[in-house]
Coordinates of C-alpha atoms in Angstrom, one line a residue:
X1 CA -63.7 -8.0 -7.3
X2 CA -61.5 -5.5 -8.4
X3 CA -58.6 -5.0 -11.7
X4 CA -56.1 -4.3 -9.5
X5 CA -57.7 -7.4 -6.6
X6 CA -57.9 -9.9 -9.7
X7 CA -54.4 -9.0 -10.9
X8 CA -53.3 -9.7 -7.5
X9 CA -54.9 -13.3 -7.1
X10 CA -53.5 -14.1 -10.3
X11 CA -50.3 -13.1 -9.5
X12 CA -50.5 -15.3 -6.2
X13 CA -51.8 -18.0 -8.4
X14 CA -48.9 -18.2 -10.3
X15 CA -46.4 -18.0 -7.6
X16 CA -48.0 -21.2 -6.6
X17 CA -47.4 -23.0 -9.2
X18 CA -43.5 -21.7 -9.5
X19 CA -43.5 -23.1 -6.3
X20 CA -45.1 -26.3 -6.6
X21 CA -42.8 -26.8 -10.0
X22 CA -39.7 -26.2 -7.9
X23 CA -40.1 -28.5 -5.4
X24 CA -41.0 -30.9 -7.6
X25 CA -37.6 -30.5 -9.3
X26 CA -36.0 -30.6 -5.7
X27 CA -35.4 -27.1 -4.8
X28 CA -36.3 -26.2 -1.1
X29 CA -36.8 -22.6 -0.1
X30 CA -33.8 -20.6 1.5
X31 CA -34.3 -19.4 4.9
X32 CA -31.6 -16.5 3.8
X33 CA -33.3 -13.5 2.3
X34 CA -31.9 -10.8 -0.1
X35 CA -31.7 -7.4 1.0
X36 CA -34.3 -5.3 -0.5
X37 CA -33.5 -2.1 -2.0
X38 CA -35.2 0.6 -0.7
X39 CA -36.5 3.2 -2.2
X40 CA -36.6 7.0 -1.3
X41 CA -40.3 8.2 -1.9
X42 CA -41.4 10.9 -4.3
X43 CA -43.3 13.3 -2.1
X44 CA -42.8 17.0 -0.8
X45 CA -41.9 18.5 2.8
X46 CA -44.4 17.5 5.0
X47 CA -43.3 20.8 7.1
X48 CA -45.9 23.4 7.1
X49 CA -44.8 26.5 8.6
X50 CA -40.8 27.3 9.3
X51 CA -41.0 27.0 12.8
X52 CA -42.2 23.2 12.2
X53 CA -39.0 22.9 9.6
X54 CA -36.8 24.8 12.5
X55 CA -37.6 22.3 14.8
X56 CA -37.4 19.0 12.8
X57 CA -34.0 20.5 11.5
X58 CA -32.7 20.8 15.5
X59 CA -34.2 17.6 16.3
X60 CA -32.1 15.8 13.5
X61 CA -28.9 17.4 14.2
X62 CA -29.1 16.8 17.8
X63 CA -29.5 13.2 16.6
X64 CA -26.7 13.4 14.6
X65 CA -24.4 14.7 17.1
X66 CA -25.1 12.0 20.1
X67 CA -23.1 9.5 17.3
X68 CA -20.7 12.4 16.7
X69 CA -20.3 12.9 20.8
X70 CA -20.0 9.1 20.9
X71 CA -17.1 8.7 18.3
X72 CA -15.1 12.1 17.7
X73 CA -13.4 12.2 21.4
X74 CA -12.1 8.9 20.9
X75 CA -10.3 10.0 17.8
X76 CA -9.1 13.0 19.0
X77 CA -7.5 11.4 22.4
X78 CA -5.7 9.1 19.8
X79 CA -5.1 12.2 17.2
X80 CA -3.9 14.7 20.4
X81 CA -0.6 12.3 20.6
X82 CA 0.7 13.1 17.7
X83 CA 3.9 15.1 17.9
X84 CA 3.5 18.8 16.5
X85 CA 6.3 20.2 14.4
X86 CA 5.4 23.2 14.4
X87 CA 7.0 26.1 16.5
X88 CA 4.9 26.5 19.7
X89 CA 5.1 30.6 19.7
X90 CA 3.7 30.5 16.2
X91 CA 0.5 28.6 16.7
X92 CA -2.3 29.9 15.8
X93 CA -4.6 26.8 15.4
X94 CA -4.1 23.5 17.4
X95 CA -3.2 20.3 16.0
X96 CA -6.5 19.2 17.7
X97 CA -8.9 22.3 15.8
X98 CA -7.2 21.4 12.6
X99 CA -8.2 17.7 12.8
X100 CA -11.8 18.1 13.6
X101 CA -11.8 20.9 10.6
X102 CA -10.0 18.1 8.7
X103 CA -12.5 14.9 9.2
X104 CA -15.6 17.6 9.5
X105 CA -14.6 18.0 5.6
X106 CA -15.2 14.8 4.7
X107 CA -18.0 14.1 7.4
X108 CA -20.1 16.8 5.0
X109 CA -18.6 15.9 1.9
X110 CA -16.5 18.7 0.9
X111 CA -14.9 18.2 -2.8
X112 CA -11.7 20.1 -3.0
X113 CA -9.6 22.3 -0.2
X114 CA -11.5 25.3 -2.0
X115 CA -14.8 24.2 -1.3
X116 CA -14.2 23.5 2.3
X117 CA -13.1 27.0 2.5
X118 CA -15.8 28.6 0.9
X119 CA -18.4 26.0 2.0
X120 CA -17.2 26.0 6.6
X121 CA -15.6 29.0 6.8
X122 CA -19.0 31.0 7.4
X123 CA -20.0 32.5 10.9
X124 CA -23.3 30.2 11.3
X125 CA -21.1 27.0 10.6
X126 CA -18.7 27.8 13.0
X127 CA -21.1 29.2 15.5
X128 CA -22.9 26.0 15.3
X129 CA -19.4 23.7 15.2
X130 CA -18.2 25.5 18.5
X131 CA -21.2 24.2 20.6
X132 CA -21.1 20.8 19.6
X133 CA -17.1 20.5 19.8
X134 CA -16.3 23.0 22.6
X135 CA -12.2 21.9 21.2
X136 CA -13.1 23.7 18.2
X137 CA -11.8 26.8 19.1
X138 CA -10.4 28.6 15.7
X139 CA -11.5 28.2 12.1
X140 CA -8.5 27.2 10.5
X141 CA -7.5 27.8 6.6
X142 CA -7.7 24.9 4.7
X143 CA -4.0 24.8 3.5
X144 CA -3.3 25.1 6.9
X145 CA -4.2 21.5 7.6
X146 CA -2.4 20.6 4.1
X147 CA 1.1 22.2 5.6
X148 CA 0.8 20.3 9.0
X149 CA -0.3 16.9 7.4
X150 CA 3.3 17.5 5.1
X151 CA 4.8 17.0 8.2
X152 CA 3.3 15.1 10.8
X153 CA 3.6 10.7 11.0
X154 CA 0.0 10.5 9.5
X155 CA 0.3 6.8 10.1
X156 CA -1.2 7.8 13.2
X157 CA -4.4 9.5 11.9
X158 CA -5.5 6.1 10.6
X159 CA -4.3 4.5 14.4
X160 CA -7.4 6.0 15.6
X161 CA -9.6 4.9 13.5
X162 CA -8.5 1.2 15.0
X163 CA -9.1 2.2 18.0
X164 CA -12.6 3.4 18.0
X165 CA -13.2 -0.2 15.9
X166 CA -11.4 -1.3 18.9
X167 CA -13.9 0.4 21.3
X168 CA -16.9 -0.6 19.5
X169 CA -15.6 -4.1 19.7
X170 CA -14.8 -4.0 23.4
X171 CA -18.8 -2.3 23.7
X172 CA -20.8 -5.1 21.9
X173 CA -21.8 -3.0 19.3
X174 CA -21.4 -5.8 16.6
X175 CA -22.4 -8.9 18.2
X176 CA -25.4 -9.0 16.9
X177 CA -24.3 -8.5 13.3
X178 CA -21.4 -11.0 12.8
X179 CA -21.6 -14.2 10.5
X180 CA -20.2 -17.3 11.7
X181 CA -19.1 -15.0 15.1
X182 CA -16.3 -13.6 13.1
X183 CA -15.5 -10.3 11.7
X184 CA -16.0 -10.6 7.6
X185 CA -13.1 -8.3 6.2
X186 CA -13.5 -8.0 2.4
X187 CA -9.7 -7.1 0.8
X188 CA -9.0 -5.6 -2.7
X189 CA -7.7 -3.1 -4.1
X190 CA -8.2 0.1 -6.4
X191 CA -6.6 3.1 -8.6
X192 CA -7.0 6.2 -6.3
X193 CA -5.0 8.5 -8.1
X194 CA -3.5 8.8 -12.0
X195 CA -1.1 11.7 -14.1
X196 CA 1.0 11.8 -17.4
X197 CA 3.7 13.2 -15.1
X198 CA 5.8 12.2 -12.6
X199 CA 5.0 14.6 -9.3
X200 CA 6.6 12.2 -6.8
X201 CA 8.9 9.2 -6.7
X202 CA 6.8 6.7 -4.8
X203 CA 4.0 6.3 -7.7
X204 CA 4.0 3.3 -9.6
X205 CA 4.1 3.8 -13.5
X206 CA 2.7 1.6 -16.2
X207 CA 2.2 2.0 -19.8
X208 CA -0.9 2.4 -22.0
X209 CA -1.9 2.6 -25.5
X210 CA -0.3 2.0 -29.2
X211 CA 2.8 4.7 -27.9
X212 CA 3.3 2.9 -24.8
X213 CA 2.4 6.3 -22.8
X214 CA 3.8 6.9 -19.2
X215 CA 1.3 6.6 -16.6
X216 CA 1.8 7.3 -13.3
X217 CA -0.7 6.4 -10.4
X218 CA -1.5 5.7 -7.1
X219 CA -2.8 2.2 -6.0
X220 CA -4.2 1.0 -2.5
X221 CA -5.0 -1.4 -0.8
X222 CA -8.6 -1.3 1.2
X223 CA -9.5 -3.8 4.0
X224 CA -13.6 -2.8 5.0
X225 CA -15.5 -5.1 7.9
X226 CA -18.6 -6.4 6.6
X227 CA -21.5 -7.1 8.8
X228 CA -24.5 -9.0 8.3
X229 CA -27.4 -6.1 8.3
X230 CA -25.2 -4.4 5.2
X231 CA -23.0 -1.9 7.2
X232 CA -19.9 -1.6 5.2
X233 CA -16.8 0.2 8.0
X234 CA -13.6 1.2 6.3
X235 CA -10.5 -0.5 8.4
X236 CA -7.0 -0.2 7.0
X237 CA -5.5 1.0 4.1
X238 CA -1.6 -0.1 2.7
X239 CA -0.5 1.8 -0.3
X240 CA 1.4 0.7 -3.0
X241 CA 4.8 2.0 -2.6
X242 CA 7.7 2.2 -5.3
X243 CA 10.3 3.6 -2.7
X244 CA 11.7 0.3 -1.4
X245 CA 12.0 -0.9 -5.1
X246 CA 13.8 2.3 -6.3
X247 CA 17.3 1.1 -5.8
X248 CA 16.9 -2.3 -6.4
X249 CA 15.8 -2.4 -10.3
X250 CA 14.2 0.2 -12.5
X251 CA 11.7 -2.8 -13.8
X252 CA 10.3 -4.0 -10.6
X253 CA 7.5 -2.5 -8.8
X254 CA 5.1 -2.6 -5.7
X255 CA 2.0 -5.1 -7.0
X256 CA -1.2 -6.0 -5.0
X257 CA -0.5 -9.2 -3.9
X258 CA 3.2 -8.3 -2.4
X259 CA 1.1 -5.6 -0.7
X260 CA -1.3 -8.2 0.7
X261 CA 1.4 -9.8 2.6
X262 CA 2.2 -6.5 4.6
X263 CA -1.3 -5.6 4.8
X264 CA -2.1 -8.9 6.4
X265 CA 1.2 -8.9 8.9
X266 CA -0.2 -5.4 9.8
X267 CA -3.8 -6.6 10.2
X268 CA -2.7 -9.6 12.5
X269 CA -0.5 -7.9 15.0
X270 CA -3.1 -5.0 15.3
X271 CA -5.8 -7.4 16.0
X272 CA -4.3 -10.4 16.9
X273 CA -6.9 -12.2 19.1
X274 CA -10.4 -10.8 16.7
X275 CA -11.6 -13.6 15.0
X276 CA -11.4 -13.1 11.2
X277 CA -12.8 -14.3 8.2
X278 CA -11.5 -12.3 4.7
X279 CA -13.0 -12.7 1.2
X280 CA -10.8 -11.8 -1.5
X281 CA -11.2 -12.0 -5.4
X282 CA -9.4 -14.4 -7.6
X283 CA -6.1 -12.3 -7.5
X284 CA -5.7 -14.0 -4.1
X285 CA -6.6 -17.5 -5.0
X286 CA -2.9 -19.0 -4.2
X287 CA -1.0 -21.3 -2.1
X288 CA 1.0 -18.5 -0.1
X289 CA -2.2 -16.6 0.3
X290 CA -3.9 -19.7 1.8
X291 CA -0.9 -20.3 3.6
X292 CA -0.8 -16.6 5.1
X293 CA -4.5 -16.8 6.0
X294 CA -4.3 -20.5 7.6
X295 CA -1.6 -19.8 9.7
X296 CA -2.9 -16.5 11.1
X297 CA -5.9 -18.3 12.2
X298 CA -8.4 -16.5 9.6
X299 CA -10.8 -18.3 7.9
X300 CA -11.4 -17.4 4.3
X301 CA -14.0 -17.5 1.0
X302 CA -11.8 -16.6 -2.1
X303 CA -13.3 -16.6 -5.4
X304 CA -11.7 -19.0 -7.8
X305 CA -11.2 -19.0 -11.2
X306 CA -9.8 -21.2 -14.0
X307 CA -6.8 -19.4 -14.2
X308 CA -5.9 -18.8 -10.7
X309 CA -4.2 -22.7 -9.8
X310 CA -5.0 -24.5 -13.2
X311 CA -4.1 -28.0 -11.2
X312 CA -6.2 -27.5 -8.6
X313 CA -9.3 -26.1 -10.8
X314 CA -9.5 -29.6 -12.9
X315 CA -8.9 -32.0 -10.1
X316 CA -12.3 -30.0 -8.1
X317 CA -14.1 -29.7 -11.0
X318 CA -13.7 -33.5 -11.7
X319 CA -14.2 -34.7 -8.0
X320 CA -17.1 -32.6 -7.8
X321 CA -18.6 -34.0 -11.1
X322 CA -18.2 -37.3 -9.2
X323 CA -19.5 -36.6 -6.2
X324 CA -23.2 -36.3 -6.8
X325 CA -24.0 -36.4 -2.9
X326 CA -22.8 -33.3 -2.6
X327 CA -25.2 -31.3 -4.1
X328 CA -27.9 -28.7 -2.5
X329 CA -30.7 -27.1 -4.2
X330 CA -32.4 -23.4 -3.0
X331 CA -34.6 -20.9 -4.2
X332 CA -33.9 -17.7 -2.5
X333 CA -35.1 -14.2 -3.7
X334 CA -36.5 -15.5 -7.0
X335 CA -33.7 -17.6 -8.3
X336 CA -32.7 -21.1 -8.0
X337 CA -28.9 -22.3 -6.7
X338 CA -27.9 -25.4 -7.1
X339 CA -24.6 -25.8 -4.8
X340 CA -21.7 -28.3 -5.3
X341 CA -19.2 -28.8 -3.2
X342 CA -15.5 -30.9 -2.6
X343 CA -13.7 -31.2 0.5
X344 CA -9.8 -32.0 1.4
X345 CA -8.3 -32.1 -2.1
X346 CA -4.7 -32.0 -1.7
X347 CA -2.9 -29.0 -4.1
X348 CA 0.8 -28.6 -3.8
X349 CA 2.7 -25.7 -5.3
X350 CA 6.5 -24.7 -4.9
X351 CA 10.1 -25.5 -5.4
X352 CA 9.7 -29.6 -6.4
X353 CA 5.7 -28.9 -5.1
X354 CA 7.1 -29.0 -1.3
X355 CA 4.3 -26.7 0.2
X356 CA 0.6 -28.3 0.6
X357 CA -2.5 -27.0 1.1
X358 CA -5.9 -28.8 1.6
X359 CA -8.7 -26.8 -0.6
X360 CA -12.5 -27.0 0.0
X361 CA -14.1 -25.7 -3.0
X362 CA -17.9 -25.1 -3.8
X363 CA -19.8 -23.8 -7.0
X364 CA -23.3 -22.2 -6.8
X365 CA -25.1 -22.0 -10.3
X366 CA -27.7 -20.2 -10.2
X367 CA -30.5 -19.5 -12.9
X368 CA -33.7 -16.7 -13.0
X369 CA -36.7 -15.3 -15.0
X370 CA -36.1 -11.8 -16.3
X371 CA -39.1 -10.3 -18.3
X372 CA -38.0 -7.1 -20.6
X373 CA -39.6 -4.1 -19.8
X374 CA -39.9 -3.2 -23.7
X375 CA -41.2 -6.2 -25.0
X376 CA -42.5 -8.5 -22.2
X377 CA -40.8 -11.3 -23.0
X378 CA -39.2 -13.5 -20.7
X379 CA -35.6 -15.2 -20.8
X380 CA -33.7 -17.3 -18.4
X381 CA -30.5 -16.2 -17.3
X382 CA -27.6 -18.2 -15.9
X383 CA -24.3 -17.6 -14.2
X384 CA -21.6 -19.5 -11.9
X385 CA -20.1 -18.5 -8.8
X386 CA -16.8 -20.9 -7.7
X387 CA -15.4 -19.9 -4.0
X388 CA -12.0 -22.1 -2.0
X389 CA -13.5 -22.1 1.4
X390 CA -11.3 -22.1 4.5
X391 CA -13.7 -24.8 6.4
X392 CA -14.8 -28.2 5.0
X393 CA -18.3 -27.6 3.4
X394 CA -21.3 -29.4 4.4
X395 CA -25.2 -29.0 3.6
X396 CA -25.9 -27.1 7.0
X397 CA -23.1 -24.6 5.9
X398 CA -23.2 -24.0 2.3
X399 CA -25.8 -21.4 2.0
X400 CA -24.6 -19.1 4.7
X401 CA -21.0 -19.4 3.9
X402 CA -21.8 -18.7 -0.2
X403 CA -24.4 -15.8 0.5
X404 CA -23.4 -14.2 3.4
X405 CA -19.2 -14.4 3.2
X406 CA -18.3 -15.1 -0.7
X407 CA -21.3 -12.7 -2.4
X408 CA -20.7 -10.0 0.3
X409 CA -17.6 -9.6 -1.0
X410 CA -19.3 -7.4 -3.3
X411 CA -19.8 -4.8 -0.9
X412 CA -15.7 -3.7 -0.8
X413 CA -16.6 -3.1 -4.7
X414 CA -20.3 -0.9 -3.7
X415 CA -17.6 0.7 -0.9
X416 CA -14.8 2.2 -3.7
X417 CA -18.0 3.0 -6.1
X418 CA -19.9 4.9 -3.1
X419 CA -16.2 6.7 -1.8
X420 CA -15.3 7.6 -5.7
X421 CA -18.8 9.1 -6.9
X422 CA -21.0 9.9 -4.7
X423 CA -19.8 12.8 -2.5
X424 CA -15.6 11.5 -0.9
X425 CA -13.9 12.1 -3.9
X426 CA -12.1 9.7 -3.4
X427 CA -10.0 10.0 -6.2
X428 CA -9.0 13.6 -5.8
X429 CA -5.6 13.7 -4.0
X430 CA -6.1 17.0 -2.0
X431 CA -2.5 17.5 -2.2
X432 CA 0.6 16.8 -4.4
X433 CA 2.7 15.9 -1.7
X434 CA 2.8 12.4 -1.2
X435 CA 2.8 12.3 2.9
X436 CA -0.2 15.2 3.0
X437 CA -2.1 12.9 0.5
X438 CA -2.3 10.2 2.7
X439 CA -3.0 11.9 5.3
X440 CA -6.1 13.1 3.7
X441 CA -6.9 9.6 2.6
X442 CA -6.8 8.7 6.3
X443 CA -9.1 11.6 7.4
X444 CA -12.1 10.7 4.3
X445 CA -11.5 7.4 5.8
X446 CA -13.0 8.5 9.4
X447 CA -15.3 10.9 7.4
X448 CA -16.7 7.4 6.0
X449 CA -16.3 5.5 9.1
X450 CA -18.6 7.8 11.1
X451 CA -21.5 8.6 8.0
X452 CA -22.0 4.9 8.2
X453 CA -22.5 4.5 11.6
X454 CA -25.0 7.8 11.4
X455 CA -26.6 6.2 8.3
X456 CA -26.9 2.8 10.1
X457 CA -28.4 4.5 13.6
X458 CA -31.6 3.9 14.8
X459 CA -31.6 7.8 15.9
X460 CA -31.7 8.5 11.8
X461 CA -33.6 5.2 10.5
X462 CA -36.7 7.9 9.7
X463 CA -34.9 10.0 7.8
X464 CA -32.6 7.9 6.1
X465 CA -35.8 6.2 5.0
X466 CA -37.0 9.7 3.9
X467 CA -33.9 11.5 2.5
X468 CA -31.3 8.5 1.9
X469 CA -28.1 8.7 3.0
X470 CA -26.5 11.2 0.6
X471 CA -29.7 13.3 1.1
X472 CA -29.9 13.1 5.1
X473 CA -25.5 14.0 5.2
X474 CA -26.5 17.4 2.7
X475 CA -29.4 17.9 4.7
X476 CA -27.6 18.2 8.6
X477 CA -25.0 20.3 6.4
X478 CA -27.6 22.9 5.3
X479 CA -29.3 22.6 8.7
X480 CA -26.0 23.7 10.2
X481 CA -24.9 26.5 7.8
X482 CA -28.6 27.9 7.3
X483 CA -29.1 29.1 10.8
X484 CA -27.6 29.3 14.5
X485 CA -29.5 26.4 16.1
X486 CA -30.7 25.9 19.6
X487 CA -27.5 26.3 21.0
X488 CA -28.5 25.6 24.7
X489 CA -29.7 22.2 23.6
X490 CA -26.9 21.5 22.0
X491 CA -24.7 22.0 24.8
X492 CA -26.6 19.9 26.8
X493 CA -26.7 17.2 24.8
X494 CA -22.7 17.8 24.6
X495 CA -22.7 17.5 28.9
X496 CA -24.8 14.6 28.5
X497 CA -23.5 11.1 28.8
X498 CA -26.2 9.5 30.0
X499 CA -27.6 8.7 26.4
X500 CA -26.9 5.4 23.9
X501 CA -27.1 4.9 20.3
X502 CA -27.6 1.6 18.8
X503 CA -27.4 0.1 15.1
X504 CA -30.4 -0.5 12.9
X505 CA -30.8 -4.5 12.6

């Protein structure tokens, strides 16, 4: 027998007795399964000659543009309908050319209005863009785009991006990937934008440090669909607006959680027969937010903390303490959760505590081994997880609900850190004016919307495998700009309908 065969055995040997010792103290073993991370691998081109790189390069774009062929007219039926401003005898690009240019700069990740000129203003780019969107007609400036967004409704830009979700519903795309046969919308928000000065009156403003220093910023509100095989689709976004406050008081301001309620109205009478579940940070953990969501229809995971309804967080942590029944214990993924759960406690809030709300609150406490990679010694490590649930918990729903609704909240967070640093930019405004700026935001939105559904195609699984996703959206960039492609295959591919695309499980 081998080093490397005995190190195995005694590696098996001693998840055996882990195993043994847990279900001795109780634990079962979780059907539910963390996602592994993968890994790109470490190895060079496996192309030998150019024509071998040619071809793999055409075979990978055409890939890439059956999704493209399968999303972009549906935005652009919605995008045609909005009204041009702009003096017909003096047109020189379309409204339609411009917003292909526009979401084509975020589809390839371009960082600033300069880079997309320098970067898709070259003759193989466009040569290659015209084939696969025969619309495409002119290859517009870049400021262009910035003076018609100044002046359009932009509202509208994000009104298509409902309704290709809406398509994709109406299609079956997702029914394979729902949890609990609802729609899991995470909802938080972030700081998108942030100066010392004043460059528009809608900002909100705040002050910072020993001086009390000005700040003025732009906040927004994200909603992003969650399904079950990871895929993360951008939805909605409400900013944070100081304009309706302006007149009323010089101290009050736009917050997140007035936001929420108009964010929510919006959500429910765009999609007012989809069935919902949202999971929102503690922020959200109130009566009127419960009250919102419950009447509405949604169901809900909110995390809860000690300082979100102090009443309610010591009656459920005392009825739980004496509810020993209602306990669960798992090992999933190499650490151990013990849940404990509550039902129907009664919290009132309110003028005289007139409004009621029944909560359903759970905890998961979950402990692991981690082994220091400098010393090799090993520590356990602990940490607590408290959700309000929108459905009574029971031992057949406890897992599911925790893992797969209140930790995938999580990904809304992974979603602002992906948009922000690796390749959106999402916190560069693209514009000063307050209207273009949103407008952009709308159009990196669509970017992101259809690089997730390339990342998550089974056309790409090989190469995102290979490349990752950063790597394979760089890589159909430089396989566009390098060279003219095949354009006779493209265009077919452009006449073709016949083809489908389906999501990686």
């Amino acid at each position: 027998m081998t080093r490397a065969e005995k190190r195995q055995e005694k590696r098996a040997q001693e998840e055996e007795l882990k195993q043994k010792k847990l279900e001795a103290q109780g634990f079962a073993f979780s059907t539910q399964k963390y996602r592994e991370k993968q890994t790109i691998a470490n190895r060079k081109c496996h192309c030998a000659t150019p024509e071998e790189e040619k071809l793999e390069r055409q075979i990978n774009v055409e890939a890439a543009l059956k999704i493209y062929r399968r999303t972009l007219p549906i935005l652009l039926k919605r995008l045609s309908k909005i009204k041009d401003p702009r003096q017909s005898k003096k047109i020189k690009h379309s409204l339609t050319v411009l917003m292909i240019y526009g979401i084509l700069m975020f589809v390839y990740q371009q960082s600033s209005l300069r880079s997309a000129n320098k970067e898709m203003s070259t003759a193989i780019f466009f040569k290659n863009m015209q084939a696969m969107f025969p619309d495409f007609e002119t290859m517009p400036h870049a400021d262009t785009l910035r003076r018609l967004l100044e002046r359009i409704k932009v509202e509208e830009i994000e009104e298509s991006i409902l309704e290709l979700f809406e398509q994709l519903v109406k299609k079956k795309k997702f029914r394979n990937y729902l949890m609990n046969k609802r729609y899991v919308i995470a909802i938080d928000g972030t700081k998108k934008f942030m100066r010392n000065e004043q460059w528009t009156e809608e900002t909100l403003v705040r002050h910072t440090g020993k001086d009390k220093q000005e700040q003025y910023y732009v906040y927004v509100l994200e909603a992003v669909v969650i399904f079950e095989n990871g895929m993360t689709l951008p939805l909605m976004s409400e900013f944070l607006n100081n304009e309706e406050y302006r007149e009323v008081s010089s101290d009050k301001q736009d917050c997140e959680r007035k936001a929420f309620y108009r964010f929510a109205e919006r959500i429910k009478k765009r999609f007012p027969k989809l069935k919902i579940c949202v999971t929102m940070d503690g922020l959200y953990a109130c009566g009127p937010v419960i009250k919102t969501c419950r009447e509405y229809g949604w169901d809900y995971m909110l995390v809860f903390k000690e300082g979100s309804m102090k009443d309610g967080w010591r009656e459920a942590m005392g009825l739980i303490n004496l509810t020993p029944e209602n306990t669960l214990k798992r090992s999933c993924g190499g650490r151990n959760q013990v849940y404990r759960w509550i039902n129907n406690i009664e919290y009132t809030y309110g003028n005289n505590s007139r409004c009621k709300e029944q909560l359903h609150v759970v905890v998961c406490e979950e402990t692991w081994e981690e082994t220091s990679q400098t010393t090799g010694k090993t520590t356990t490590k602990s940490t607590r997880y408290v959700w309000i649930s929108g459905k009574e918990i029971t031992k057949t729903n406890v897992e599911s609900r925790c893992l797969k609704i209140g930790r995938y909240r999580w990904k809304i967070e992974n979603n602002f850190l992906v948009m922000k640093h690796q390749g959106y930019h999402y916190e560069h405004c693209f514009s000063y004016n307050w209207n273009a700026m949103v407008g952009f935001h709308y159009l990196m939105q669509i970017g992101r919307f259809i690089n997730v559904l390339l990342a998550h195609s089974e056309l790409l699984e090989k190469k995102v495998s290979e490349l990752g996703i950063n790597g394979l959206l760089a890589y159909i960039f430089r396989a566009c700009t390098a060279d003219v492609l095949d354009l006779t295959r493209i265009t077919s591919i452009v006449n073709d309908n016949s083809y489908q695309w389906r999501l990686v499980a």
